[in-house]
PDB file of C-alpha atoms in Angstrom:
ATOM      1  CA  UNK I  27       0.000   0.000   0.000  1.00  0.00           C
ATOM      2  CA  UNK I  28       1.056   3.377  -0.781  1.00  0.00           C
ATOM      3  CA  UNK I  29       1.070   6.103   2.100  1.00  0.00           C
ATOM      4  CA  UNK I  30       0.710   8.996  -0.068  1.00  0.00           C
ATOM      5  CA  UNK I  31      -2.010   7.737  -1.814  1.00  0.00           C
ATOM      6  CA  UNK I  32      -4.140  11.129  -1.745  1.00  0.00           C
ATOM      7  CA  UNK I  33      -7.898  11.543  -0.494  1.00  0.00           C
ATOM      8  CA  UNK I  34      -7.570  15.015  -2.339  1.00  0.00           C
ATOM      9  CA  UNK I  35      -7.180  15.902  -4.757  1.00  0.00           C
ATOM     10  CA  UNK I  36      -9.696  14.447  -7.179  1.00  0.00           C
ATOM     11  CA  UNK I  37      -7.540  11.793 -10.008  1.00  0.00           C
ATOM     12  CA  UNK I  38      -9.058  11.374 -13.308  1.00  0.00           C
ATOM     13  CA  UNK I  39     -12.265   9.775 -13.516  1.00  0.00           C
ATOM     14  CA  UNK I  40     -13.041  10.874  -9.624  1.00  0.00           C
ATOM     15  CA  UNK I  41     -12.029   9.691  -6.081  1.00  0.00           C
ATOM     16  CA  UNK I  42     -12.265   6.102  -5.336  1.00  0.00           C
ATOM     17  CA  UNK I  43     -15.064   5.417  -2.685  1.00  0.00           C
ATOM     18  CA  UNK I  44     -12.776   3.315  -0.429  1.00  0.00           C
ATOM     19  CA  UNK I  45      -9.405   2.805   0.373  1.00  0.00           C
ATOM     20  CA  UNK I  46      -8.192  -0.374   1.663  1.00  0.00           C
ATOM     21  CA  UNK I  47      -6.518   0.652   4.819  1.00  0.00           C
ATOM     22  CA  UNK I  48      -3.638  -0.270   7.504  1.00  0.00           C
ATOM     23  CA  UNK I  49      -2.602  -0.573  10.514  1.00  0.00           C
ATOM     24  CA  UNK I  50      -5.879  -1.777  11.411  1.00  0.00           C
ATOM     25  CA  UNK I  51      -6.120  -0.845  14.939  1.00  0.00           C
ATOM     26  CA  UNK I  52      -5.375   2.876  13.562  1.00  0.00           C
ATOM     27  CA  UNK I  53      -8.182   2.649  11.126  1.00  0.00           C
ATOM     28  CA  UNK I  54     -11.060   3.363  12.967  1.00  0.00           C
ATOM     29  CA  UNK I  55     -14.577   2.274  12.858  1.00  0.00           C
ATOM     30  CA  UNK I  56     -15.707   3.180   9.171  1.00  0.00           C
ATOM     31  CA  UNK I  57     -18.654   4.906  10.959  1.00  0.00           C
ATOM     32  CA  UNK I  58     -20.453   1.832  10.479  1.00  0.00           C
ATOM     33  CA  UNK I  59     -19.281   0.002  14.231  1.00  0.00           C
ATOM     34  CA  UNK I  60     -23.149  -0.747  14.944  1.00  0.00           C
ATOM     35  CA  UNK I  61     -23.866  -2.365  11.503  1.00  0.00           C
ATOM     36  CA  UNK I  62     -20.739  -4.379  11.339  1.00  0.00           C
ATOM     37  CA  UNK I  63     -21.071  -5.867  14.480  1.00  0.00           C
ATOM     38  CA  UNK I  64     -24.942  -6.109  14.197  1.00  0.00           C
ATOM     39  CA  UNK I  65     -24.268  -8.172  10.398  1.00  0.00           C
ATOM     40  CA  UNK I  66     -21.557 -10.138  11.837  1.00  0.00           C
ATOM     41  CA  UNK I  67     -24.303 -11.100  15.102  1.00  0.00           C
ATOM     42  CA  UNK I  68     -27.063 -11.691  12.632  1.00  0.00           C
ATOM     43  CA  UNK I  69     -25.075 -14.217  10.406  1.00  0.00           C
ATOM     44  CA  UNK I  70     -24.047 -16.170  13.730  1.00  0.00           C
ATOM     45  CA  UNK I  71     -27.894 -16.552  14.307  1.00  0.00           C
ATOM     46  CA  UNK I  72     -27.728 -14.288  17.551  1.00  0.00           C
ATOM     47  CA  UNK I  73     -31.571 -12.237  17.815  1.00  0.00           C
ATOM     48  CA  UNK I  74     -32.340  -8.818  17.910  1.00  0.00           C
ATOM     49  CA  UNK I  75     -34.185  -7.285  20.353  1.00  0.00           C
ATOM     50  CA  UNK I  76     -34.464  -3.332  20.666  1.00  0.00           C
ATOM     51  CA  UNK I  77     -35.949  -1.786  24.059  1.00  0.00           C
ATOM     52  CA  UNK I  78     -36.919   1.595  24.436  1.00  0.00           C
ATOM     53  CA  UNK I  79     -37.581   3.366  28.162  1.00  0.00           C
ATOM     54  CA  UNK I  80     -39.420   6.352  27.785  1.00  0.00           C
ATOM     55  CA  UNK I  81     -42.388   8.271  29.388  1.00  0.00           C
ATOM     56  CA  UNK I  82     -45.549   9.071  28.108  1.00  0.00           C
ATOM     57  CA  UNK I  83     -48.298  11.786  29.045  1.00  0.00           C
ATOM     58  CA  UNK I  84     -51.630  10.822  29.132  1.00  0.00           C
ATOM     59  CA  UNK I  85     -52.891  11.378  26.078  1.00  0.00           C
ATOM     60  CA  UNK I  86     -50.025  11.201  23.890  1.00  0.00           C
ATOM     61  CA  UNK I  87     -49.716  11.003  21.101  1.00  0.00           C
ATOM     62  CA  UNK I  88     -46.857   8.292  20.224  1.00  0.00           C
ATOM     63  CA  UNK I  89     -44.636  10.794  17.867  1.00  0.00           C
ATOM     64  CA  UNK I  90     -44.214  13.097  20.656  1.00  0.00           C
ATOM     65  CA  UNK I  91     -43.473  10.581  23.175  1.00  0.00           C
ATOM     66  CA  UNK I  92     -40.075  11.161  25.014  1.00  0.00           C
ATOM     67  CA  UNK I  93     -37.694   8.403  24.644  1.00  0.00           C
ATOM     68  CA  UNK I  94     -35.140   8.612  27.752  1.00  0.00           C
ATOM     69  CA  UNK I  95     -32.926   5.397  27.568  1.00  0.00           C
ATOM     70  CA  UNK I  96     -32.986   2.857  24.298  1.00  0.00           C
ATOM     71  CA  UNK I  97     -30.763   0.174  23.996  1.00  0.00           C
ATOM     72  CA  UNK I  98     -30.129  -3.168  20.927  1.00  0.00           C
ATOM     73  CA  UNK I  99     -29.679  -6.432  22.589  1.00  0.00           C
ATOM     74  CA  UNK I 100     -28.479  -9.068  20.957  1.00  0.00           C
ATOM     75  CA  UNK I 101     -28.825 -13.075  22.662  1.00  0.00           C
ATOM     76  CA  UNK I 102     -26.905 -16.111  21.016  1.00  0.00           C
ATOM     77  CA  UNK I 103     -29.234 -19.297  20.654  1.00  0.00           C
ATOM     78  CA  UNK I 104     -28.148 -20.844  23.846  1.00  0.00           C
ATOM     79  CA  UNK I 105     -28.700 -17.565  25.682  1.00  0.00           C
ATOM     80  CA  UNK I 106     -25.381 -17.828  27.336  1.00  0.00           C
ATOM     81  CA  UNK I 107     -23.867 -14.574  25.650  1.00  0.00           C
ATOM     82  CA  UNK I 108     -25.075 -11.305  24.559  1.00  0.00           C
ATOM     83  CA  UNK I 109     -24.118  -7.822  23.403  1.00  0.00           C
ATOM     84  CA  UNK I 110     -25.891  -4.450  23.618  1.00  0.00           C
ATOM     85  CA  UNK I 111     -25.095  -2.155  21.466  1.00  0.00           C
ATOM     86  CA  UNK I 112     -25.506   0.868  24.517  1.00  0.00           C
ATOM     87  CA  UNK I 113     -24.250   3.906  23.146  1.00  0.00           C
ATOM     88  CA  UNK I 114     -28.004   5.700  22.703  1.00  0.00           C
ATOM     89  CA  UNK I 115     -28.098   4.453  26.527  1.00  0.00           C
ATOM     90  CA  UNK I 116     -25.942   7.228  28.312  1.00  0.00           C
ATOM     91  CA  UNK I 117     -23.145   4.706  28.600  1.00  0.00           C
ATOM     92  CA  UNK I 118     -20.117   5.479  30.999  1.00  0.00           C
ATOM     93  CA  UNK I 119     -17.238   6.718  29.857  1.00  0.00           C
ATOM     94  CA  UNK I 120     -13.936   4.591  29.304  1.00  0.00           C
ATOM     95  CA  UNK I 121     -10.571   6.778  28.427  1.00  0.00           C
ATOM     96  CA  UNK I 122     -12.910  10.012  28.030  1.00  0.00           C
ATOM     97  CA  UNK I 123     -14.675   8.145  25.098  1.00  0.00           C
ATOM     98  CA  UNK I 124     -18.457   6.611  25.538  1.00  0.00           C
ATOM     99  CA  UNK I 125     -19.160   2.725  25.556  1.00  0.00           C
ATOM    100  CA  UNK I 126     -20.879   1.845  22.255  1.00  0.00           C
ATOM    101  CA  UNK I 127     -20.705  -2.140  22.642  1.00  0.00           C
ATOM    102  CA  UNK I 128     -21.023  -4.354  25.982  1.00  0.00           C
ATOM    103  CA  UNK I 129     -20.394  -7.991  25.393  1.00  0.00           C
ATOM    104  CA  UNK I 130     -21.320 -10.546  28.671  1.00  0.00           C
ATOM    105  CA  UNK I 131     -21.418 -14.732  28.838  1.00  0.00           C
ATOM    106  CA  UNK I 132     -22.353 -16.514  32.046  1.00  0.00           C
ATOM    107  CA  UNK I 133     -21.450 -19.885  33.166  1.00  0.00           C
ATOM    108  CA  UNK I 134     -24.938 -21.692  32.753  1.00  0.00           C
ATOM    109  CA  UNK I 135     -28.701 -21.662  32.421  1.00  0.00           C
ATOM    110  CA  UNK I 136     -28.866 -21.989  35.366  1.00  0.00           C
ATOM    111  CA  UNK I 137     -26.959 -18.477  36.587  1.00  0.00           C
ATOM    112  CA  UNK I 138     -28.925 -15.338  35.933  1.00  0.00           C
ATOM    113  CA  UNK I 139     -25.779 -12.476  36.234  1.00  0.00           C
ATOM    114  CA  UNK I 140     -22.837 -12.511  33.692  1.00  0.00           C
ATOM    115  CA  UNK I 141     -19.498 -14.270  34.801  1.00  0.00           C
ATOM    116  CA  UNK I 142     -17.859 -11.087  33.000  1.00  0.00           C
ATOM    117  CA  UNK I 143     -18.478  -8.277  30.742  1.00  0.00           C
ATOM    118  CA  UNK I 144     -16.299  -6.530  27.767  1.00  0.00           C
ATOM    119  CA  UNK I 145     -16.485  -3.010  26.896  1.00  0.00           C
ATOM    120  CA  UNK I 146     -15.564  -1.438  23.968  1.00  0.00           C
ATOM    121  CA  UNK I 147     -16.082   2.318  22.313  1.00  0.00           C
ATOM    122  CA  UNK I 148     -16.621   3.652  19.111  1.00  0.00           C
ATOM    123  CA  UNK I 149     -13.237   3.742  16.314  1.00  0.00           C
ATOM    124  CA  UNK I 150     -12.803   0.426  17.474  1.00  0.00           C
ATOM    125  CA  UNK I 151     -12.630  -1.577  13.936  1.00  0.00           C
ATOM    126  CA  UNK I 152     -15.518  -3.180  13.599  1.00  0.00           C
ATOM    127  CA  UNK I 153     -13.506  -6.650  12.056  1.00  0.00           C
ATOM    128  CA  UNK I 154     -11.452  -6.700  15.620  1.00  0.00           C
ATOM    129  CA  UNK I 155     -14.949  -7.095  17.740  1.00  0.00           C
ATOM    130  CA  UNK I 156     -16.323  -9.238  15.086  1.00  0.00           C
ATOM    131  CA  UNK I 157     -13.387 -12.088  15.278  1.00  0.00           C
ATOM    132  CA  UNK I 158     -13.867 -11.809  19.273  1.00  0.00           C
ATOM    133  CA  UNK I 159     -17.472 -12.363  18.469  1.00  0.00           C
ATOM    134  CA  UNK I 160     -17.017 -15.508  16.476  1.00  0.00           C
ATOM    135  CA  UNK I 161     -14.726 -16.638  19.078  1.00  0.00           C
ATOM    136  CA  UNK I 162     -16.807 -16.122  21.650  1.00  0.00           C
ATOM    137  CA  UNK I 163     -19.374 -17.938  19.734  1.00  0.00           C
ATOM    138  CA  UNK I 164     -17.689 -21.034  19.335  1.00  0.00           C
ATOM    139  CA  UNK I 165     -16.593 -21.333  22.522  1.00  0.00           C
ATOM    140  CA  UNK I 166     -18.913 -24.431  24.578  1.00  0.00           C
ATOM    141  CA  UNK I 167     -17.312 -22.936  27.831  1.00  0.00           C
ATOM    142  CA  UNK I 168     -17.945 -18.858  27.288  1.00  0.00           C
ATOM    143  CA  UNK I 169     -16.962 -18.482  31.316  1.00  0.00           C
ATOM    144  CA  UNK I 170     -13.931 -20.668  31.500  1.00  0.00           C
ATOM    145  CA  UNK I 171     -10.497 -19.601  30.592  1.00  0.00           C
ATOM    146  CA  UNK I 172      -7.958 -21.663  28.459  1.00  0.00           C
ATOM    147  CA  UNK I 173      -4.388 -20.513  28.389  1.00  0.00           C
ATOM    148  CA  UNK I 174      -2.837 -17.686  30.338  1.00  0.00           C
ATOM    149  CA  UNK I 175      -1.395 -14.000  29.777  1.00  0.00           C
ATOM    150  CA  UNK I 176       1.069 -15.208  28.121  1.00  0.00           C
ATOM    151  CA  UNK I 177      -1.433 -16.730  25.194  1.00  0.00           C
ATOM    152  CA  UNK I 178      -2.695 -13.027  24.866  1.00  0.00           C
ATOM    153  CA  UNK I 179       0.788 -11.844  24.443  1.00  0.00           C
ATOM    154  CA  UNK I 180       2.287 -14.531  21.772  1.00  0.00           C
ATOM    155  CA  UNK I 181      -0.879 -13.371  19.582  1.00  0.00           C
ATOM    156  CA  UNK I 182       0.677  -9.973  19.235  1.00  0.00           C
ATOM    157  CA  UNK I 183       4.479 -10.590  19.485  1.00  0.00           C
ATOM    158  CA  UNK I 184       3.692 -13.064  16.958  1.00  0.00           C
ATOM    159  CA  UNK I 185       2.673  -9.930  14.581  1.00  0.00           C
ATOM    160  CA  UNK I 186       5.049  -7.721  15.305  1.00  0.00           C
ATOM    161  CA  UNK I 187       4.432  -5.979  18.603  1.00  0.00           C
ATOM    162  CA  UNK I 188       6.761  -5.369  21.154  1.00  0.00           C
ATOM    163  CA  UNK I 189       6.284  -6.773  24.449  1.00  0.00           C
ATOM    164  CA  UNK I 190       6.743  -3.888  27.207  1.00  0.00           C
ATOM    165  CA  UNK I 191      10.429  -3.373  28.764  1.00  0.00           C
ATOM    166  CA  UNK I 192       9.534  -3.224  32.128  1.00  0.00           C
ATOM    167  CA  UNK I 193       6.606  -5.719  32.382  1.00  0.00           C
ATOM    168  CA  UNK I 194       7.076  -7.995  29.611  1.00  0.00           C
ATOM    169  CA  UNK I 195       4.789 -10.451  31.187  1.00  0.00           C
ATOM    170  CA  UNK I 196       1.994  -8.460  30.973  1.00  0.00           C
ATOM    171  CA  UNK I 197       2.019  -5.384  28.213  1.00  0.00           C
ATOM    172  CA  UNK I 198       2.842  -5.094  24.533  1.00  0.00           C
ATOM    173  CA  UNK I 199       3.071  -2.043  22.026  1.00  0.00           C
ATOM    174  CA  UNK I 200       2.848  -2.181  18.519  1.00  0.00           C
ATOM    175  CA  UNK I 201       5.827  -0.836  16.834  1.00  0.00           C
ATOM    176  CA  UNK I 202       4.630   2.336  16.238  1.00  0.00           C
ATOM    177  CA  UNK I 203       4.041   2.726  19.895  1.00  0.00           C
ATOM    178  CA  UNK I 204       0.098   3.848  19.284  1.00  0.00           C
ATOM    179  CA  UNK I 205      -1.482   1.067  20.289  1.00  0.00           C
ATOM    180  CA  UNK I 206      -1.151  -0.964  23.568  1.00  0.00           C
ATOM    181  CA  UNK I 207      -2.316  -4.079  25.236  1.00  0.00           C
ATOM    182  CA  UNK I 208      -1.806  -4.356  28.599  1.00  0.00           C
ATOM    183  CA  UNK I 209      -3.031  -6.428  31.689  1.00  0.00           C
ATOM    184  CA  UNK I 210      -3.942  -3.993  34.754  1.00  0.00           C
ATOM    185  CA  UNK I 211      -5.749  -2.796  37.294  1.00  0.00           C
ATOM    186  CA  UNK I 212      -9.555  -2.783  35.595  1.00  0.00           C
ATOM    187  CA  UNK I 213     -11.680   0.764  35.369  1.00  0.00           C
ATOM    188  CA  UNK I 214     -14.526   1.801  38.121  1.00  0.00           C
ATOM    189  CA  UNK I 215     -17.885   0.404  36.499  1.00  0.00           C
ATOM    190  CA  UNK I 216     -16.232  -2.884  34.938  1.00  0.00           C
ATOM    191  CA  UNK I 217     -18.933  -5.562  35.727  1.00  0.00           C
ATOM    192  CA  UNK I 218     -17.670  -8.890  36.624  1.00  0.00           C
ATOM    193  CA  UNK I 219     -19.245 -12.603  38.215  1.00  0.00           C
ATOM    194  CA  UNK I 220     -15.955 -12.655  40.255  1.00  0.00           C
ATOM    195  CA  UNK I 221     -17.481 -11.940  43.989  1.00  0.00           C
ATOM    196  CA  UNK I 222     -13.861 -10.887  44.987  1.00  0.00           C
ATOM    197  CA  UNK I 223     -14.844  -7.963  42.939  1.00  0.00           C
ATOM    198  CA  UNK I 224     -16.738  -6.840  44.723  1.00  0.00           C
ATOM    199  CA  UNK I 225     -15.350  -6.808  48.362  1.00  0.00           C
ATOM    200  CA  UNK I 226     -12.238  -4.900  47.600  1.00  0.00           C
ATOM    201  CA  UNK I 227     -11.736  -1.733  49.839  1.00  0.00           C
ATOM    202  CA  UNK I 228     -10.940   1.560  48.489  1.00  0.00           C
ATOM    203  CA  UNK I 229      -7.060   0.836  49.661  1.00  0.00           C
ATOM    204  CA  UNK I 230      -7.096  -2.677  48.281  1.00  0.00           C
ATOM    205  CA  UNK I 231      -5.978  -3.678  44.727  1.00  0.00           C
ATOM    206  CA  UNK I 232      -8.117  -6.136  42.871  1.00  0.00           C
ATOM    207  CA  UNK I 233      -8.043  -8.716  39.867  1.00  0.00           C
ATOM    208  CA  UNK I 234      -6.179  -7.474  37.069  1.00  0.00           C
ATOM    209  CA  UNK I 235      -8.311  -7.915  33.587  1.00  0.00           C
ATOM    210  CA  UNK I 236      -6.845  -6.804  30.011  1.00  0.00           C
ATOM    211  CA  UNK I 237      -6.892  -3.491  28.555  1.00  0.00           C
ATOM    212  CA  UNK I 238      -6.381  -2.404  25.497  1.00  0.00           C
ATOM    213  CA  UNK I 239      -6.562   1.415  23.841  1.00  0.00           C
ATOM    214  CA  UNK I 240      -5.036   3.294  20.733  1.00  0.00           C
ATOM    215  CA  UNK I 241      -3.254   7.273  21.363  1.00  0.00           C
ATOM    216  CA  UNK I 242      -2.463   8.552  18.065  1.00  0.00           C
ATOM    217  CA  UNK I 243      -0.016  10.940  19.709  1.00  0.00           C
ATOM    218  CA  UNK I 244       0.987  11.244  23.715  1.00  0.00           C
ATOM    219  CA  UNK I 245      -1.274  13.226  25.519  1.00  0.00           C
ATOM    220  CA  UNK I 246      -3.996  13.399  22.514  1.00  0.00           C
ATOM    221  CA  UNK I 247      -7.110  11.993  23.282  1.00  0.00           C
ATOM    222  CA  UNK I 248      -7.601   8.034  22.488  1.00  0.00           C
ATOM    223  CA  UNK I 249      -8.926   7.021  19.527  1.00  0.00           C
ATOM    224  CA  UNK I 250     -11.038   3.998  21.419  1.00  0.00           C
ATOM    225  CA  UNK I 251     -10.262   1.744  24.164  1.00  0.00           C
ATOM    226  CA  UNK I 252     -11.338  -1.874  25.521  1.00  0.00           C
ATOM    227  CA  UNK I 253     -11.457  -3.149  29.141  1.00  0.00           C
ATOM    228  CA  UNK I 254     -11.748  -6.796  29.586  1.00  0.00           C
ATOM    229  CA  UNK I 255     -12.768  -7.546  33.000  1.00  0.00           C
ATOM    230  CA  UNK I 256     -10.932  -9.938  34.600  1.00  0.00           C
ATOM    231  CA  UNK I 257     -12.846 -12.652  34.542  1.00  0.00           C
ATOM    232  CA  UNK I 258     -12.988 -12.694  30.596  1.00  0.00           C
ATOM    233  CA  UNK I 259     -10.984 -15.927  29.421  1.00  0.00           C
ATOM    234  CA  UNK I 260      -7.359 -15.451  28.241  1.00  0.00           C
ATOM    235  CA  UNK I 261      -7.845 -17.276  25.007  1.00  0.00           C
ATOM    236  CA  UNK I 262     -10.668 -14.740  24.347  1.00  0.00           C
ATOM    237  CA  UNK I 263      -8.730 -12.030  24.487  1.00  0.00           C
ATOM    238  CA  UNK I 264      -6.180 -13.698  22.536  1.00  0.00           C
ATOM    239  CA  UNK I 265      -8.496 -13.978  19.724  1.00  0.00           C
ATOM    240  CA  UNK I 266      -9.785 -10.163  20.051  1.00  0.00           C
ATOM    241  CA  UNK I 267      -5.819  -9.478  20.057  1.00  0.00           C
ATOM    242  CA  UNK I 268      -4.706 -11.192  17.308  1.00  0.00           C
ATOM    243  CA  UNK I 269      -7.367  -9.413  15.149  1.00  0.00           C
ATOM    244  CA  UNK I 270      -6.490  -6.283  16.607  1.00  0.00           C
ATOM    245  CA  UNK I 271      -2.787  -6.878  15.594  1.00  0.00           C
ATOM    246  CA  UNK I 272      -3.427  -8.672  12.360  1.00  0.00           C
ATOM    247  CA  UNK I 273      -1.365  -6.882   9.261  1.00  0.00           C
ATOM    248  CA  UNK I 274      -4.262  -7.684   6.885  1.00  0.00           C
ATOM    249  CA  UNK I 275      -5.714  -4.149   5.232  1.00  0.00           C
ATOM    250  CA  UNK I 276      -9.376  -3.702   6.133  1.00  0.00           C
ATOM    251  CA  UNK I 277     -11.799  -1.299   3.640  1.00  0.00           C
ATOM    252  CA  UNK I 278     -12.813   1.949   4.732  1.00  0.00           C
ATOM    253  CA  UNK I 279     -14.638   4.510   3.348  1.00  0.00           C
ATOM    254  CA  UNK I 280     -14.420   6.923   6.738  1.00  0.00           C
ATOM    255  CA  UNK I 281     -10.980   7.271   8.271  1.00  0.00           C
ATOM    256  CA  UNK I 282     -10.360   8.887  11.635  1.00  0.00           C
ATOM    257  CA  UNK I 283      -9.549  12.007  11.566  1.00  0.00           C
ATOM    258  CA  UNK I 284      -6.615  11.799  14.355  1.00  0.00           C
ATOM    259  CA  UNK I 285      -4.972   8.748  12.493  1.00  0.00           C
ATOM    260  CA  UNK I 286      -4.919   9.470   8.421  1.00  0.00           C
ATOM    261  CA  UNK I 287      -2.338  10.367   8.606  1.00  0.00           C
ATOM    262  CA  UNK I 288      -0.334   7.456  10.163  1.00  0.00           C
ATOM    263  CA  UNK I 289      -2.693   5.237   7.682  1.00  0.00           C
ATOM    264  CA  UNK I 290      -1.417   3.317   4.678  1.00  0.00           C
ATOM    265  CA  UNK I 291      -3.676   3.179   2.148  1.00  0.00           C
ATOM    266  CA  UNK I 292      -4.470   2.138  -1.290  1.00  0.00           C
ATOM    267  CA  UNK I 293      -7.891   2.855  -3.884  1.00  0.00           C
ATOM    268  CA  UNK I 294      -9.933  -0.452  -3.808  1.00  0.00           C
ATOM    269  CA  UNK I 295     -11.213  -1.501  -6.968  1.00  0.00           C
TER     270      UNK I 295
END
């Protein structure tokens, strides 16, 4: 792919529609992050359910009626996983940006809450959250983890990325230094089955769970973030990781604003 392959200005016979784009975890969402995910949901044969909260006056009429929270759900066939697409819901905020997806399993039919929850905002490439879709998918154990840290690391190391100086256990970088994966000390809000979660004191540390977040420049605000909490199995994360990392070009018609830039990119078709 060429870097300098202009958006502007025109070339004979007018501007290609889309670019075929990388690094991918620079590339953004394509402004599209609900319908990708959504399609890739719909073809695993997950349903569709949107609720709206709202209040309603007596006597009125339903196209004036004030929608306050609204919310896409999406359940897999055994009901063990789902995602809501939350961003319409007043989400929290994770690294200044607003949750757009929340993705939960639990352990049986028989347990009502989630063993863990995955959070992820908008920019985040829509291909990335669909591969740790599919793997959650096809996973017969969505609550039990297989491998270790170190599974998440080798599926970024083995692309490229360089595994942190100082905790090399536990963080890589891509080689641009943009990008970073990292297991930590999880954000306020992070849901999670573990109970030890939720009798830490104020003083205490708890579990460490994955994060993961792209800074186009130091100090500049992130282009999107993930927390895993830290109940979310290793191999997982691995998957979400090694499509985050992957060095195949994705299409995009929309790139980021804070990351053209730093994009290589070449006309498709």
């Amino acid at each position: 792919m060429n870097p300098n392959s202009p958006l502007n200005p025109v070339p004979p016979g007018g501007a290609p529609s889309a670019y075929w784009v990388g690094p991918r975890h620079l590339a953004g969402d394509d402004a599209r992050l609900y319908d990708s995910v959504a399609g890739t949901l719909a073809g695993l044969g997950w349903t569709g359910l949107t609720i709206v909260r709202g209040r309603q006056e007596p006597d009125e009429s339903v196209e004036d009626r004030q929608v306050l929270r609204s919310t896409v759900l999406h359940i897999s066939p055994d009901t063990l996983r789902w995602a809501q697409w939350v961003l319409a819901d007043e989400p929290f905020l994770l690294g200044d940006l607003p949750v757009a997806w929340q993705v939960s399993a639990r352990e049986d039919m028989s347990s009502p809450l989630a063993a863990w929850s995955a959070y992820f905002t908008p920019e985040i490439p829509g291909e990335v959250l669909g591969d740790f879709l599919r793997a959650l998918d096809a996973d017969d154990r969505p609550a039990v983890s297989l491998g270790g840290p170190e599974l998440v690391l080798e599926s970024v190391t083995a692309h490229g990325w360089l595994r942190d100086i100082d905790r090399p256990d536990a963080r890589a970088t891509d080689p641009t230094f943009t990008t970073r994966l990292g297991l930590g000390e999880v954000p306020p809000l992070i849901q999670d089955g573990d109970p030890r979660t939720l009798t830490v004191a104020d003083d205490e540390e708890g579990r460490d769970g994955w994060q993961a977040w792209a800074e186009p420049a130091l100090g500049e605000p992130y282009l999107w973030a993930a927390s895993f909490s830290a109940s979310v199995p290793d191999d997982l994360v691995a998957a979400f990781a090694a499509s985050l990392s992957s060095t195949a070009p994705v299409l995009r018609r929309v790139l980021p604003e804070a990351t053209r830039d730093r994009l290589l990119r070449a006309p498709a078709g």
